[in-house]
PDB file of C-alpha atoms in Angstrom:
ATOM      1  CA  MET F   1       9.107  14.708 -16.451  1.00 76.00           C
ATOM      2  CA  THR F   2       8.054  11.373 -14.999  1.00 85.00           C
ATOM      3  CA  HIS F   3       8.452  10.365 -11.355  1.00 94.00           C
ATOM      4  CA  SER F   4       8.993   6.839 -10.046  1.00 96.00           C
ATOM      5  CA  LEU F   5       5.735   7.140  -8.103  1.00 98.00           C
ATOM      6  CA  ASP F   6       3.795   7.618 -11.344  1.00 98.00           C
ATOM      7  CA  ARG F   7       4.042   3.819 -11.650  1.00 98.00           C
ATOM      8  CA  PRO F   8       4.413   2.714  -8.042  1.00 98.00           C
ATOM      9  CA  ALA F   9       4.089  -1.063  -8.436  1.00 98.00           C
ATOM     10  CA  TRP F  10       6.339  -1.373 -11.495  1.00 98.00           C
ATOM     11  CA  ASN F  11       9.115   0.717  -9.996  1.00 98.00           C
ATOM     12  CA  ALA F  12       8.944  -0.998  -6.599  1.00 98.00           C
ATOM     13  CA  LEU F  13       9.230  -4.409  -8.260  1.00 98.00           C
ATOM     14  CA  GLN F  14      12.149  -3.168 -10.340  1.00 97.00           C
ATOM     15  CA  THR F  15      14.092  -1.985  -7.288  1.00 98.00           C
ATOM     16  CA  VAL F  16      13.587  -2.561  -3.545  1.00 97.00           C
ATOM     17  CA  HIS F  17      11.037  -5.343  -3.974  1.00 98.00           C
ATOM     18  CA  ALA F  18      12.791  -7.064  -6.894  1.00 98.00           C
ATOM     19  CA  ASP F  19      13.213 -10.179  -4.754  1.00 97.00           C
ATOM     20  CA  LEU F  20       9.427 -10.487  -4.568  1.00 97.00           C
ATOM     21  CA  ALA F  21       8.750  -9.897  -8.267  1.00 98.00           C
ATOM     22  CA  GLU F  22       7.041 -12.492 -10.426  1.00 98.00           C
ATOM     23  CA  GLY F  23       7.138 -12.146 -14.211  1.00 98.00           C
ATOM     24  CA  GLY F  24       9.774 -10.795 -16.524  1.00 97.00           C
ATOM     25  CA  PRO F  25      10.928  -7.725 -18.451  1.00 97.00           C
ATOM     26  CA  LEU F  26       7.484  -7.069 -19.988  1.00 98.00           C
ATOM     27  CA  ALA F  27       5.254  -7.390 -16.901  1.00 98.00           C
ATOM     28  CA  MET F  28       5.601  -8.011 -13.180  1.00 98.00           C
ATOM     29  CA  ARG F  29       3.428  -8.651 -10.165  1.00 98.00           C
ATOM     30  CA  TYR F  30       3.721  -9.348  -6.463  1.00 97.00           C
ATOM     31  CA  PRO F  31       2.910 -12.878  -5.323  1.00 96.00           C
ATOM     32  CA  THR F  32      -0.837 -13.180  -4.763  1.00 93.00           C
ATOM     33  CA  SER F  33      -0.146 -14.300  -1.189  1.00 93.00           C
ATOM     34  CA  ILE F  34       1.347 -10.881  -0.427  1.00 94.00           C
ATOM     35  CA  VAL F  35      -0.544  -8.199  -2.359  1.00 94.00           C
ATOM     36  CA  PRO F  36      -2.398  -8.081  -5.723  1.00 95.00           C
ATOM     37  CA  PHE F  37      -0.476  -5.195  -7.326  1.00 97.00           C
ATOM     38  CA  ALA F  38       0.831  -5.778 -10.841  1.00 98.00           C
ATOM     39  CA  ALA F  39       1.999  -3.691 -13.781  1.00 98.00           C
ATOM     40  CA  PRO F  40       3.049  -4.017 -17.421  1.00 98.00           C
ATOM     41  CA  ARG F  41       6.239  -2.361 -18.647  1.00 97.00           C
ATOM     42  CA  ASP F  42       4.113  -0.205 -20.950  1.00 96.00           C
ATOM     43  CA  ASP F  43       0.878  -0.345 -22.950  1.00 94.00           C
ATOM     44  CA  THR F  44       2.267  -2.250 -25.919  1.00 97.00           C
ATOM     45  CA  PRO F  45       0.389  -5.414 -26.946  1.00 97.00           C
ATOM     46  CA  GLU F  46       3.431  -7.489 -25.968  1.00 98.00           C
ATOM     47  CA  SER F  47       3.500  -6.099 -22.422  1.00 98.00           C
ATOM     48  CA  LEU F  48      -0.251  -6.485 -21.972  1.00 98.00           C
ATOM     49  CA  ARG F  49      -0.085 -10.105 -23.127  1.00 98.00           C
ATOM     50  CA  ALA F  50       2.710 -10.718 -20.635  1.00 98.00           C
ATOM     51  CA  LEU F  51       0.619  -9.129 -17.882  1.00 98.00           C
ATOM     52  CA  ALA F  52      -2.378 -11.289 -18.763  1.00 98.00           C
ATOM     53  CA  ALA F  53      -0.195 -14.386 -18.584  1.00 97.00           C
ATOM     54  CA  LEU F  54       0.687 -13.642 -14.952  1.00 97.00           C
ATOM     55  CA  SER F  55      -2.835 -14.331 -13.679  1.00 96.00           C
ATOM     56  CA  SER F  56      -4.761 -17.574 -13.377  1.00 95.00           C
ATOM     57  CA  PRO F  57      -8.547 -17.952 -13.785  1.00 97.00           C
ATOM     58  CA  GLY F  58     -10.338 -16.161 -10.970  1.00 96.00           C
ATOM     59  CA  GLU F  59      -7.244 -14.281  -9.780  1.00 96.00           C
ATOM     60  CA  ILE F  60      -7.344 -10.559  -9.099  1.00 96.00           C
ATOM     61  CA  MET F  61      -4.757  -7.945 -10.029  1.00 97.00           C
ATOM     62  CA  ALA F  62      -4.642  -4.322  -8.871  1.00 97.00           C
ATOM     63  CA  LEU F  63      -3.330  -1.858 -11.467  1.00 98.00           C
ATOM     64  CA  VAL F  64      -2.328   1.653 -10.338  1.00 98.00           C
ATOM     65  CA  GLU F  65      -0.913   4.292 -12.689  1.00 97.00           C
ATOM     66  CA  VAL F  66      -0.882   8.058 -13.016  1.00 97.00           C
ATOM     67  CA  GLY F  67      -2.060   7.692 -16.620  1.00 95.00           C
ATOM     68  CA  PRO F  68      -4.848   5.726 -18.317  1.00 95.00           C
ATOM     69  CA  ILE F  69      -4.923   2.012 -17.539  1.00 97.00           C
ATOM     70  CA  THR F  70      -5.406  -0.518 -20.334  1.00 97.00           C
ATOM     71  CA  VAL F  71      -6.996  -3.744 -19.145  1.00 97.00           C
ATOM     72  CA  PRO F  72      -5.348  -6.904 -20.502  1.00 96.00           C
ATOM     73  CA  ASP F  73      -7.464  -9.264 -22.592  1.00 96.00           C
ATOM     74  CA  GLY F  74      -9.371 -11.904 -20.679  1.00 97.00           C
ATOM     75  CA  HIS F  75      -9.905  -9.739 -17.612  1.00 98.00           C
ATOM     76  CA  ASP F  76     -12.996  -7.994 -16.253  1.00 98.00           C
ATOM     77  CA  VAL F  77     -12.917  -4.746 -14.274  1.00 98.00           C
ATOM     78  CA  LEU F  78     -14.280  -5.245 -10.762  1.00 97.00           C
ATOM     79  CA  ILE F  79     -13.468  -1.785  -9.423  1.00 95.00           C
ATOM     80  CA  GLU F  80     -12.438   1.407 -11.185  1.00 97.00           C
ATOM     81  CA  SER F  81     -11.672   4.454  -9.091  1.00 96.00           C
ATOM     82  CA  THR F  82      -9.391   7.410  -8.432  1.00 97.00           C
ATOM     83  CA  LEU F  83      -6.753   7.645  -5.735  1.00 97.00           C
ATOM     84  CA  VAL F  84      -4.800  10.546  -4.363  1.00 97.00           C
ATOM     85  CA  GLN F  85      -1.100   9.973  -3.898  1.00 98.00           C
ATOM     86  CA  MET F  86       0.300  12.120  -1.112  1.00 98.00           C
ATOM     87  CA  ILE F  87       3.861  12.663   0.067  1.00 97.00           C
ATOM     88  CA  GLY F  88       5.202  14.032   3.337  1.00 95.00           C
ATOM     89  CA  ASP F  89       6.471  17.564   3.028  1.00 87.00           C
ATOM     90  CA  ARG F  90       9.040  17.281   5.827  1.00 88.00           C
ATOM     91  CA  PRO F  91      11.039  14.803   7.912  1.00 91.00           C
ATOM     92  CA  TYR F  92       9.016  13.257  10.736  1.00 95.00           C
ATOM     93  CA  GLU F  93      10.198  12.996  14.314  1.00 95.00           C
ATOM     94  CA  ARG F  94      10.946   9.515  15.580  1.00 95.00           C
ATOM     95  CA  ILE F  95       8.532   8.576  18.380  1.00 94.00           C
ATOM     96  CA  ASP F  96       9.403   6.467  21.408  1.00 92.00           C
ATOM     97  CA  ASP F  97       6.146   5.019  22.775  1.00 94.00           C
ATOM     98  CA  MET F  98       6.049   1.853  24.870  1.00 94.00           C
ATOM     99  CA  SER F  99       2.506   1.064  23.727  1.00 96.00           C
ATOM    100  CA  ILE F 100       3.691   0.461  20.129  1.00 98.00           C
ATOM    101  CA  GLU F 101       5.298  -2.864  19.273  1.00 97.00           C
ATOM    102  CA  PRO F 102       6.531  -4.502  16.071  1.00 97.00           C
ATOM    103  CA  LEU F 103       4.131  -7.146  14.819  1.00 97.00           C
ATOM    104  CA  THR F 104       5.356 -10.616  13.884  1.00 96.00           C
ATOM    105  CA  PRO F 105       4.115 -13.551  11.798  1.00 95.00           C
ATOM    106  CA  ASP F 106       2.370 -14.768  14.969  1.00 96.00           C
ATOM    107  CA  ASP F 107       0.116 -11.705  14.660  1.00 97.00           C
ATOM    108  CA  ALA F 108      -0.720 -12.264  10.979  1.00 95.00           C
ATOM    109  CA  GLU F 109      -4.176 -13.784  11.447  1.00 96.00           C
ATOM    110  CA  GLU F 110      -5.286 -11.039  13.838  1.00 97.00           C
ATOM    111  CA  MET F 111      -3.844  -8.412  11.476  1.00 96.00           C
ATOM    112  CA  LEU F 112      -5.803  -9.861   8.561  1.00 94.00           C
ATOM    113  CA  ALA F 113      -8.997  -9.976  10.643  1.00 96.00           C
ATOM    114  CA  LEU F 114      -8.549  -6.303  11.576  1.00 95.00           C
ATOM    115  CA  ALA F 115      -7.893  -5.343   7.952  1.00 94.00           C
ATOM    116  CA  LEU F 116     -10.954  -7.257   6.734  1.00 94.00           C
ATOM    117  CA  LEU F 117     -13.067  -5.518   9.369  1.00 94.00           C
ATOM    118  CA  THR F 118     -11.847  -1.973   8.665  1.00 91.00           C
ATOM    119  CA  LYS F 119     -10.882  -2.269   4.962  1.00 86.00           C
ATOM    120  CA  PRO F 120      -7.743  -0.075   4.750  1.00 84.00           C
ATOM    121  CA  GLY F 121      -6.907  -1.613   1.351  1.00 79.00           C
ATOM    122  CA  PRO F 122      -5.641  -4.903  -0.060  1.00 83.00           C
ATOM    123  CA  PHE F 123      -4.234  -6.989   2.785  1.00 86.00           C
ATOM    124  CA  THR F 124      -3.159 -10.621   3.145  1.00 89.00           C
ATOM    125  CA  LEU F 125      -1.532 -12.950   5.636  1.00 91.00           C
ATOM    126  CA  GLY F 126       1.764 -12.330   3.816  1.00 93.00           C
ATOM    127  CA  ALA F 127       1.669  -8.529   4.003  1.00 93.00           C
ATOM    128  CA  GLN F 128       4.563  -8.379   6.463  1.00 94.00           C
ATOM    129  CA  ARG F 129       6.965  -9.481   3.717  1.00 95.00           C
ATOM    130  CA  LEU F 130       6.633  -5.968   2.265  1.00 95.00           C
ATOM    131  CA  GLY F 131       8.031  -4.279   5.366  1.00 94.00           C
ATOM    132  CA  THR F 132       7.649  -3.945   9.120  1.00 95.00           C
ATOM    133  CA  PHE F 133       4.217  -3.439  10.669  1.00 97.00           C
ATOM    134  CA  TRP F 134       3.619  -2.066  14.136  1.00 98.00           C
ATOM    135  CA  GLY F 135       0.593  -2.304  16.392  1.00 98.00           C
ATOM    136  CA  ILE F 136      -0.984  -1.305  19.668  1.00 98.00           C
ATOM    137  CA  LYS F 137      -2.508  -4.069  21.755  1.00 98.00           C
ATOM    138  CA  ILE F 138      -5.055  -3.443  24.486  1.00 97.00           C
ATOM    139  CA  ASP F 139      -6.090  -6.222  26.841  1.00 96.00           C
ATOM    140  CA  GLY F 140      -4.344  -8.698  24.571  1.00 95.00           C
ATOM    141  CA  ARG F 141      -6.238  -7.568  21.463  1.00 97.00           C
ATOM    142  CA  LEU F 142      -4.813  -5.842  18.396  1.00 98.00           C
ATOM    143  CA  ALA F 143      -6.425  -2.417  18.660  1.00 98.00           C
ATOM    144  CA  ALA F 144      -4.635  -0.634  15.809  1.00 97.00           C
ATOM    145  CA  MET F 145      -1.843  -1.171  13.304  1.00 97.00           C
ATOM    146  CA  ALA F 146       0.099   0.446  10.472  1.00 97.00           C
ATOM    147  CA  GLY F 147       3.079  -0.473   8.353  1.00 96.00           C
ATOM    148  CA  GLN F 148       4.788  -0.223   4.995  1.00 96.00           C
ATOM    149  CA  ARG F 149       3.818  -1.455   1.543  1.00 95.00           C
ATOM    150  CA  MET F 150       5.447  -0.484  -1.766  1.00 96.00           C
ATOM    151  CA  ARG F 151       9.030   0.754  -1.486  1.00 96.00           C
ATOM    152  CA  HIS F 152      11.349   2.572  -3.916  1.00 97.00           C
ATOM    153  CA  PRO F 153      14.903   3.795  -3.352  1.00 97.00           C
ATOM    154  CA  GLY F 154      14.484   6.687  -0.930  1.00 97.00           C
ATOM    155  CA  LEU F 155      10.699   6.266  -0.682  1.00 97.00           C
ATOM    156  CA  SER F 156       8.406   4.084   1.429  1.00 97.00           C
ATOM    157  CA  GLU F 157       4.625   3.844   1.383  1.00 97.00           C
ATOM    158  CA  LEU F 158       2.819   4.126   4.714  1.00 97.00           C
ATOM    159  CA  SER F 159      -0.085   1.699   4.530  1.00 94.00           C
ATOM    160  CA  GLY F 160      -2.388  -0.659   6.392  1.00 93.00           C
ATOM    161  CA  LEU F 161      -3.421   2.004   8.907  1.00 93.00           C
ATOM    162  CA  CYS F 162      -6.522   0.868  10.751  1.00 93.00           C
ATOM    163  CA  THR F 163      -8.126   0.896  14.204  1.00 96.00           C
ATOM    164  CA  HIS F 164     -10.619  -1.619  15.573  1.00 97.00           C
ATOM    165  CA  PRO F 165     -14.067  -0.015  16.079  1.00 96.00           C
ATOM    166  CA  ASP F 166     -13.935  -0.911  19.778  1.00 96.00           C
ATOM    167  CA  PHE F 167     -10.876   1.322  20.222  1.00 97.00           C
ATOM    168  CA  GLN F 168     -11.599   4.275  17.946  1.00 94.00           C
ATOM    169  CA  LYS F 169     -11.588   7.928  19.024  1.00 93.00           C
ATOM    170  CA  ARG F 170      -8.545   7.393  21.250  1.00 95.00           C
ATOM    171  CA  GLY F 171      -5.989   8.815  18.831  1.00 94.00           C
ATOM    172  CA  LEU F 172      -4.398   5.431  18.192  1.00 96.00           C
ATOM    173  CA  GLY F 173      -4.480   5.796  14.406  1.00 94.00           C
ATOM    174  CA  THR F 174      -2.838   9.212  14.472  1.00 95.00           C
ATOM    175  CA  LEU F 175      -0.189   7.980  16.907  1.00 96.00           C
ATOM    176  CA  LEU F 176       0.673   4.991  14.706  1.00 96.00           C
ATOM    177  CA  PHE F 177       0.651   7.154  11.592  1.00 96.00           C
ATOM    178  CA  ARG F 178       3.197   9.526  13.137  1.00 96.00           C
ATOM    179  CA  PHE F 179       5.232   6.602  14.477  1.00 97.00           C
ATOM    180  CA  VAL F 180       5.555   4.830  11.103  1.00 97.00           C
ATOM    181  CA  ALA F 181       6.318   8.120   9.341  1.00 97.00           C
ATOM    182  CA  GLY F 182       9.079   8.703  11.889  1.00 97.00           C
ATOM    183  CA  GLU F 183      10.552   5.239  11.357  1.00 97.00           C
ATOM    184  CA  ILE F 184      10.648   5.772   7.592  1.00 97.00           C
ATOM    185  CA  THR F 185      12.221   9.212   7.998  1.00 96.00           C
ATOM    186  CA  ALA F 186      14.834   7.735  10.333  1.00 96.00           C
ATOM    187  CA  ARG F 187      16.049   5.593   7.420  1.00 95.00           C
ATOM    188  CA  GLY F 188      16.559   8.748   5.359  1.00 96.00           C
ATOM    189  CA  GLU F 189      13.505   8.061   3.174  1.00 97.00           C
ATOM    190  CA  GLU F 190      10.475  10.114   2.205  1.00 97.00           C
ATOM    191  CA  VAL F 191       6.997   8.922   3.157  1.00 97.00           C
ATOM    192  CA  PHE F 192       4.160   8.563   0.673  1.00 98.00           C
ATOM    193  CA  LEU F 193       0.667   7.099   0.812  1.00 97.00           C
ATOM    194  CA  HIS F 194      -2.447   6.451  -1.223  1.00 96.00           C
ATOM    195  CA  ALA F 195      -6.078   7.122  -0.347  1.00 94.00           C
ATOM    196  CA  TYR F 196      -9.303   6.940  -2.315  1.00 93.00           C
ATOM    197  CA  ALA F 197     -10.118  10.412  -3.587  1.00 95.00           C
ATOM    198  CA  SER F 198     -13.599  10.061  -2.098  1.00 94.00           C
ATOM    199  CA  ASN F 199     -12.184   9.577   1.421  1.00 91.00           C
ATOM    200  CA  THR F 200     -12.131  13.277   2.197  1.00 94.00           C
ATOM    201  CA  GLY F 201     -11.970  12.788   5.970  1.00 89.00           C
ATOM    202  CA  ALA F 202      -8.753  10.764   5.775  1.00 88.00           C
ATOM    203  CA  ILE F 203      -7.245  13.170   3.241  1.00 94.00           C
ATOM    204  CA  ALA F 204      -7.959  16.121   5.541  1.00 93.00           C
ATOM    205  CA  LEU F 205      -6.218  14.290   8.403  1.00 89.00           C
ATOM    206  CA  TYR F 206      -3.187  13.514   6.245  1.00 93.00           C
ATOM    207  CA  GLU F 207      -2.968  17.171   5.244  1.00 96.00           C
ATOM    208  CA  GLN F 208      -3.008  18.161   8.936  1.00 93.00           C
ATOM    209  CA  LEU F 209      -0.133  15.729   9.480  1.00 93.00           C
ATOM    210  CA  GLY F 210       1.965  17.407   6.807  1.00 94.00           C
ATOM    211  CA  PHE F 211       1.156  15.483   3.635  1.00 96.00           C
ATOM    212  CA  LYS F 212       0.534  17.170   0.311  1.00 97.00           C
ATOM    213  CA  LEU F 213      -1.059  15.941  -2.883  1.00 97.00           C
ATOM    214  CA  ARG F 214       1.573  14.705  -5.333  1.00 97.00           C
ATOM    215  CA  SER F 215      -0.744  13.315  -7.986  1.00 97.00           C
ATOM    216  CA  ARG F 216      -4.141  11.844  -8.674  1.00 98.00           C
ATOM    217  CA  MET F 217      -3.869   8.185  -9.659  1.00 98.00           C
ATOM    218  CA  ASN F 218      -6.050   5.755 -11.564  1.00 98.00           C
ATOM    219  CA  VAL F 219      -6.769   2.320 -10.133  1.00 97.00           C
ATOM    220  CA  LYS F 220      -8.467  -0.703 -11.659  1.00 98.00           C
ATOM    221  CA  ILE F 221      -9.042  -3.992  -9.878  1.00 97.00           C
ATOM    222  CA  VAL F 222      -9.345  -6.678 -12.548  1.00 98.00           C
ATOM    223  CA  GLN F 223     -10.137 -10.389 -12.468  1.00 98.00           C
ATOM    224  CA  ARG F 224      -9.117 -13.099 -14.884  1.00 97.00           C
ATOM    225  CA  ARG F 225     -12.095 -14.826 -16.482  1.00 96.00           C
ATOM    226  CA  GLY F 226     -12.513 -18.571 -16.267  1.00 85.00           C
TER     227      GLY F 226
END
């Protein structure tokens, strides 16, 4: 039996994020200014041609599926790896902490700089269009942040979790993780996340925080030639 999270990008673009979707019935993607995730309807030649048509020369698409990923013609694989997809095994308590504040478009450049420094995953200046992000600022600097990425009915992905090296080992990441999980739970949704399978330290932390492996996922980052 399939699960909507087996094809996280396709099912998000079909539902909660339909207003962000570019493409048509055979293939869809998020705007490149927001996030590079894309997906074909299936592996038929027609769907793969439609997926290929969504990218321009030099553009990157991120393809994530539980099954094998077929690369559309005209694209080269830049990265091929394995993710773990984890899901919270319980509701999370909502946290009231005065140090945590919602981030706004005025914070976008500092958020992008933090993401580029710490590399939590694909991140752009437009990432806040996917959902709310929250942060902790210390001495006027963004010390840590976390937010939401792909969303399905009843499910939201916790993503973008990162802490500036100058402020690590203070528990800020764990605090923000628990805070965002609590905000998602408060909406009556389940929390899920992705991590590279090689990131054993992060996976161990997520397990301590009540997340369990749902599935291993394939990921390919591809670039259009030209």
